[in-house]
Amino acid sequence: MLNDYLSEKLYLITDENIYSLYSDYLTEQFQDFNCQIVVVKPGEQSKSFSVYQNIIEQLLKEKIRKNDLIVAFGGGVVGDLAGFIAATILRGVRLINIPTTLLAMADSSIGGKTGIDSIYGKNLIGSFKQPEVVIVDISLLQTLEEKEYNNGMSEIIKAGLIYDSILVAELLKAEPNELQFITRAIEVKKQIVTKDPFEKGLRQILNFGHSFGHAIEQYNNYSLKHGYCVALGMDLAIKYGIKHNLTKKNVQEVFYKLLKKYQLPTFVGDSNLYLEQIKHDKKHIQESLNFIVVTEIGKASIIPLKKEDLYDLSN
Ligand SMILES: NC(=O)c1ccc[n+]([C@@H]2O[C@H](COP(=O)([O-])OP(=O)(O)OC[C@H]3O[C@@H](n4cnc5c(N)ncnc54)[C@H](O)[C@@H]3O)[C@@H](O)[C@H]2O)c1
């Protein structure tokens, strides 16, 4: 299948950890092609201006052409970075995505959002760029550390809570079917982004937990993983929803069961610390923020809020 999409020359972007595990796999998959491999440091720090600029200049020096292909082989960091490079170099070259983390398979590789971070916040520089194909090979998950696996579970839990009660039921089973829950999470994202590709309305529900999640990530200088921060953000959003009678109480019970099962954290501390960061969030439109609440399991709503409305959530 991969061969149907490959071009004469391809530039594969990955990170050091993945390359050290999968260099043989890559040699085997791409042996018939002129494939140049670009390896970045692992972690959020690679979603930066300097890494972006280095790679762009390297590819221009190599005389990349419009018909060449960029392959993102990695987690969400590699996917967002490589996608943004593919979106902007020569005003856009072809892209395929081969996600290697659970988070990337079930969420970040789908929907075309690409980008890098700024000192003012996460993903503030970016573009929409749809890959020609996303190839999900769940055997790649065998090498993923447990904390990275649980990190991906957070976005899968989110998909279920906002849109798919059957997915939530699957996740609650003693032995959930991995292929089934990944496929359902992909289907949730696919359905939502197909209806609203540029996040004018419905797609915003995918940001459930992300206003606080991104703020917590940035406040902690990206030392906490994205999915863990989204779990904390969902916790706060559910507390807000319950406090204002927008969220049914059983949502919180089910959510805590899932956090426990997938070893994700609950929020403790002062949520007010993050309100300044939230001001820079892209979900902020003028003075009001489109905050997402889950009303019942499998259903979400978009609520315009002022930043002040979010004070003292942890009390
Ligand atoms: N574009 C989107 O729609 C979207 C959606 C959600 C999240 N994101 C972004 O995704 C990023 C987080 O992605 P992530 O959680 O995949 O993190 P990541 O890309 O940093 O990968 C996590 C770690 O796992 C390692 N790794 C990757 N694949 C592996 C494998 N198969 N075996 C062993 N180790 C492996 C990596 O080297 C890294 O150390 C964040 O920047 C977030 O903003 C984007």
XYZ file of C-alpha atoms and ligand atoms in Angstrom:
359
model
C 0.000 0.000 0.000
C 2.780 2.396 0.933
C 4.349 1.997 -2.502
C 1.238 3.430 -4.173
C 1.997 6.791 -2.617
C 5.761 7.001 -2.766
C 7.617 9.274 -5.147
C 11.090 9.109 -6.629
C 12.591 11.211 -3.883
C 11.375 11.333 -0.338
C 12.430 13.054 2.837
C 11.531 11.108 5.947
C 11.422 13.067 9.194
C 11.672 11.190 12.483
C 13.186 11.566 15.953
C 16.299 10.013 17.505
C 14.435 7.509 19.701
C 12.319 6.192 16.883
C 15.239 6.071 14.483
C 17.301 4.032 16.913
C 14.445 1.492 17.160
C 13.302 1.426 13.559
C 16.272 2.118 11.265
C 16.094 -1.481 9.929
C 12.328 -1.228 9.445
C 12.832 1.994 7.486
C 15.593 0.512 5.339
C 13.301 -2.384 4.495
C 10.247 -0.227 3.726
C 12.077 2.335 1.615
C 14.919 0.335 0.063
C 13.694 0.922 -3.494
C 13.472 4.686 -3.095
C 15.785 7.618 -2.847
C 14.982 8.275 0.781
C 16.776 10.853 2.837
C 16.248 10.625 6.580
C 16.163 13.732 8.755
C 16.407 13.005 12.481
C 15.388 15.542 15.157
C 15.730 15.432 18.931
C 12.765 13.775 20.651
C 10.251 15.895 22.533
C 8.216 19.051 22.267
C 11.355 21.224 21.981
C 11.619 20.109 18.364
C 8.394 21.939 17.520
C 10.413 25.162 17.403
C 11.342 27.902 14.941
C 15.001 26.870 14.990
C 14.383 23.181 14.188
C 11.834 24.180 11.533
C 14.277 26.621 9.942
C 17.189 24.138 9.973
C 15.178 21.456 8.212
C 13.632 23.836 5.682
C 17.088 25.171 4.778
C 18.533 21.663 4.591
C 15.766 20.549 2.200
C 16.122 23.669 0.055
C 19.861 23.084 -0.126
C 19.092 19.532 -1.297
C 16.867 21.127 -3.976
C 13.617 19.548 -2.858
C 11.022 19.703 -5.651
C 7.270 20.194 -5.603
C 6.615 16.538 -6.449
C 8.878 15.136 -3.762
C 7.292 13.612 -0.714
C 7.709 14.328 2.973
C 7.053 11.338 5.237
C 6.358 11.988 8.916
C 7.427 8.876 10.818
C 6.860 9.512 14.498
C 4.617 10.750 17.232
C 2.635 13.972 17.356
C 5.774 16.102 17.576
C 7.257 14.747 14.358
C 3.826 14.793 12.694
C 3.131 18.443 13.561
C 6.626 19.581 12.589
C 6.930 17.564 9.366
C 3.384 18.538 8.392
C 4.146 22.226 8.845
C 7.311 21.857 6.773
C 5.323 20.087 4.041
C 2.659 22.816 4.187
C 5.071 25.707 3.811
C 8.138 24.622 1.815
C 7.713 25.613 -1.862
C 4.162 26.633 -0.777
C 3.371 22.979 -0.138
C 4.756 19.570 -1.091
C 3.201 16.123 -0.761
C 2.916 14.561 2.702
C 2.221 11.143 4.151
C 1.994 10.327 7.804
C 3.070 7.106 9.511
C 2.236 7.643 13.194
C 4.270 5.680 15.740
C 2.644 6.654 19.058
C -0.871 5.843 20.234
C -1.644 9.555 20.474
C -0.542 10.129 16.888
C -2.399 7.061 15.546
C -5.685 7.871 17.247
C -5.608 11.636 17.045
C -2.820 13.917 15.835
C -2.175 12.297 12.447
C -5.812 12.833 11.452
C -7.369 16.156 10.537
C -4.523 18.136 8.983
C -3.501 20.406 11.861
C 0.245 21.073 11.739
C 2.439 23.547 13.543
C 5.158 24.598 15.910
C 5.189 26.379 19.283
C 6.050 29.963 20.199
C 7.250 31.402 23.498
C 3.677 32.748 23.731
C 2.071 29.319 23.579
C 1.601 25.992 21.914
C 0.851 25.501 18.223
C 0.524 29.248 17.640
C 2.310 29.024 14.272
C 0.785 26.515 11.939
C -1.315 25.566 9.020
C -3.801 22.995 7.825
C -2.146 20.387 5.624
C -3.891 17.133 4.832
C -1.609 14.137 4.301
C -2.332 12.084 1.173
C -2.582 9.030 3.370
C -2.134 8.047 7.019
C -0.736 4.549 7.512
C -1.458 3.069 10.934
C 0.661 0.036 11.849
C -0.255 -0.854 15.419
C 2.710 -3.239 15.700
C 4.813 -0.080 16.158
C 3.153 0.335 19.565
C 5.034 -2.674 20.934
C 8.060 -0.525 21.707
C 6.118 2.383 23.197
C 6.681 3.001 26.915
C 3.655 2.594 29.165
C 3.544 6.280 30.100
C 3.463 7.182 26.389
C 0.700 4.654 25.821
C -1.384 6.137 28.636
C -0.639 9.581 27.234
C -2.395 8.515 24.032
C -5.294 7.023 25.987
C -6.141 10.520 27.204
C -7.093 11.713 23.687
C -9.006 8.458 23.100
C -10.985 9.021 26.322
C -11.654 12.561 25.100
C -12.978 11.260 21.755
C -15.391 8.959 23.574
C -16.599 11.573 26.059
C -17.352 14.192 23.411
C -18.813 12.019 20.652
C -19.004 8.269 21.144
C -20.596 6.573 24.147
C -19.852 3.124 22.628
C -16.149 3.973 22.652
C -16.435 4.905 26.345
C -18.140 1.565 27.048
C -15.310 -0.255 25.223
C -12.677 1.595 27.265
C -14.422 0.652 30.508
C -14.288 -3.100 29.714
C -11.835 -5.208 31.709
C -9.993 -6.050 28.499
C -10.826 -3.494 25.846
C -10.045 -4.351 22.244
C -7.124 -2.166 21.172
C -7.784 -2.256 17.463
C -11.409 -1.448 18.087
C -10.817 1.550 20.344
C -8.134 2.992 18.067
C -10.396 2.572 15.041
C -13.347 4.190 16.832
C -11.235 7.143 17.987
C -9.981 7.652 14.418
C -13.565 7.459 13.178
C -14.689 10.115 15.710
C -11.963 12.486 14.583
C -12.576 11.739 10.908
C -16.311 12.361 11.170
C -15.868 15.634 13.042
C -13.130 17.086 10.815
C -14.953 16.040 7.656
C -17.984 18.037 8.817
C -15.913 21.068 9.854
C -12.358 20.956 8.426
C -11.344 24.482 9.485
C -12.736 24.518 13.027
C -15.476 27.069 12.441
C -17.887 25.222 14.717
C -18.260 21.517 15.525
C -14.513 20.731 15.298
C -13.963 22.916 18.361
C -15.356 20.112 20.541
C -12.102 18.219 19.890
C -10.509 20.910 22.066
C -12.281 19.547 25.148
C -9.726 19.738 27.982
C -7.263 21.642 25.801
C -7.715 25.252 27.016
C -6.372 24.343 30.439
C -4.355 21.450 28.982
C -2.236 23.676 26.725
C -1.877 26.284 29.467
C -0.653 23.652 31.962
C 1.778 22.281 29.376
C 3.236 25.691 28.654
C 3.321 26.761 32.323
C 5.381 23.650 33.091
C 7.701 24.326 30.169
C 6.520 21.174 28.376
C 7.941 18.903 31.079
C 4.499 17.223 31.359
C 3.181 15.182 28.441
C 0.381 16.556 26.266
C -2.100 13.764 27.039
C -1.536 14.055 30.797
C -2.163 17.810 30.610
C -5.308 17.203 28.550
C -6.480 14.796 31.287
C -5.974 17.583 33.869
C -7.764 20.024 31.562
C -10.704 17.631 31.110
C -10.903 17.247 34.888
C -11.216 21.033 35.258
C -13.713 21.312 32.381
C -15.901 18.599 33.938
C -15.738 20.354 37.321
C -16.795 23.592 35.611
C -19.655 21.807 33.837
C -20.933 20.218 37.048
C -20.645 23.472 39.010
C -22.778 25.241 36.388
C -25.248 22.391 35.835
C -24.052 21.830 32.279
C -22.556 18.371 32.811
C -24.386 15.317 34.150
C -22.799 14.014 37.363
C -22.213 10.487 35.997
C -19.766 11.958 33.447
C -17.380 12.699 36.301
C -17.793 9.214 37.815
C -17.034 7.520 34.499
C -14.182 9.933 33.783
C -12.484 9.171 37.113
C -12.855 5.424 36.488
C -11.095 5.871 33.148
C -8.334 8.053 34.596
C -7.652 5.406 37.220
C -7.715 2.550 34.725
C -5.291 4.268 32.340
C -3.114 5.767 35.089
C -3.808 9.364 34.190
C -3.724 12.187 36.758
C -6.519 14.229 38.333
C -6.084 17.935 38.901
C -4.813 19.123 42.258
C -3.650 22.678 42.871
C -4.655 26.156 41.853
C -6.286 26.371 38.426
C -6.062 30.198 38.513
C -2.332 29.894 37.817
C -3.090 29.035 34.205
C -5.541 31.793 33.318
C -2.877 34.147 31.915
C -1.682 31.454 29.497
C -5.266 30.770 28.456
C -5.491 34.370 27.182
C -3.077 33.431 24.380
C -4.913 30.290 23.433
C -6.168 30.164 19.842
C -9.551 29.184 21.220
C -9.809 32.750 22.456
C -11.851 34.830 20.085
C -11.593 38.509 21.042
C -12.506 38.697 24.724
C -14.345 35.425 24.933
C -13.082 31.868 24.982
C -14.900 28.976 23.369
C -14.858 26.527 26.257
C -15.952 22.952 25.653
C -18.121 21.084 28.115
C -19.336 17.498 27.954
C -23.056 17.548 28.656
C -23.525 13.774 28.843
C -21.355 10.838 27.815
C -20.818 11.097 24.058
C -22.100 14.688 23.742
C -20.345 18.052 24.000
C -21.250 21.761 23.753
C -19.338 24.933 22.983
C -19.799 27.665 25.617
C -18.458 31.215 25.069
C -16.854 32.301 28.338
C -14.860 35.205 29.683
C -11.534 34.301 31.252
C -12.868 35.621 34.584
C -15.626 32.984 34.495
C -12.962 30.328 34.981
C -11.628 31.719 38.275
C -11.544 29.431 41.289
C -12.502 26.294 39.465
C -10.520 24.137 41.800
C -12.510 25.290 44.828
N -2.039 17.971 15.085
C -2.944 17.568 15.947
O -4.130 17.471 15.638
C -2.524 17.194 17.339
C -3.441 16.567 18.200
C -2.996 16.169 19.461
C -1.693 16.394 19.844
N -0.838 17.012 18.976
C 0.568 17.234 19.351
O 1.200 15.979 19.481
C 2.346 16.145 20.317
C 2.459 14.977 21.274
O 2.595 13.800 20.519
P 3.105 12.442 21.182
O 2.422 12.245 22.457
O 2.994 11.410 20.134
O 4.613 12.768 21.605
P 6.011 12.601 20.886
O 5.926 12.763 19.433
O 6.937 13.483 21.641
O 6.384 11.074 21.192
C 6.495 10.650 22.525
C 7.785 9.868 22.783
O 7.645 8.557 22.268
C 8.772 8.223 21.462
N 8.265 7.288 20.446
C 7.496 7.576 19.377
N 7.116 6.450 18.771
C 7.667 5.426 19.451
C 7.615 4.009 19.317
N 6.888 3.409 18.372
N 8.317 3.271 20.204
C 9.027 3.861 21.213
N 9.099 5.190 21.393
C 8.410 5.956 20.526
C 9.273 9.538 20.938
O 10.622 9.484 20.596
C 9.022 10.448 22.123
O 10.096 10.375 23.039
C 2.183 17.477 21.013
O 3.068 18.411 20.453
C 0.762 17.872 20.688
O 0.589 19.261 20.625
C -1.222 17.399 17.750
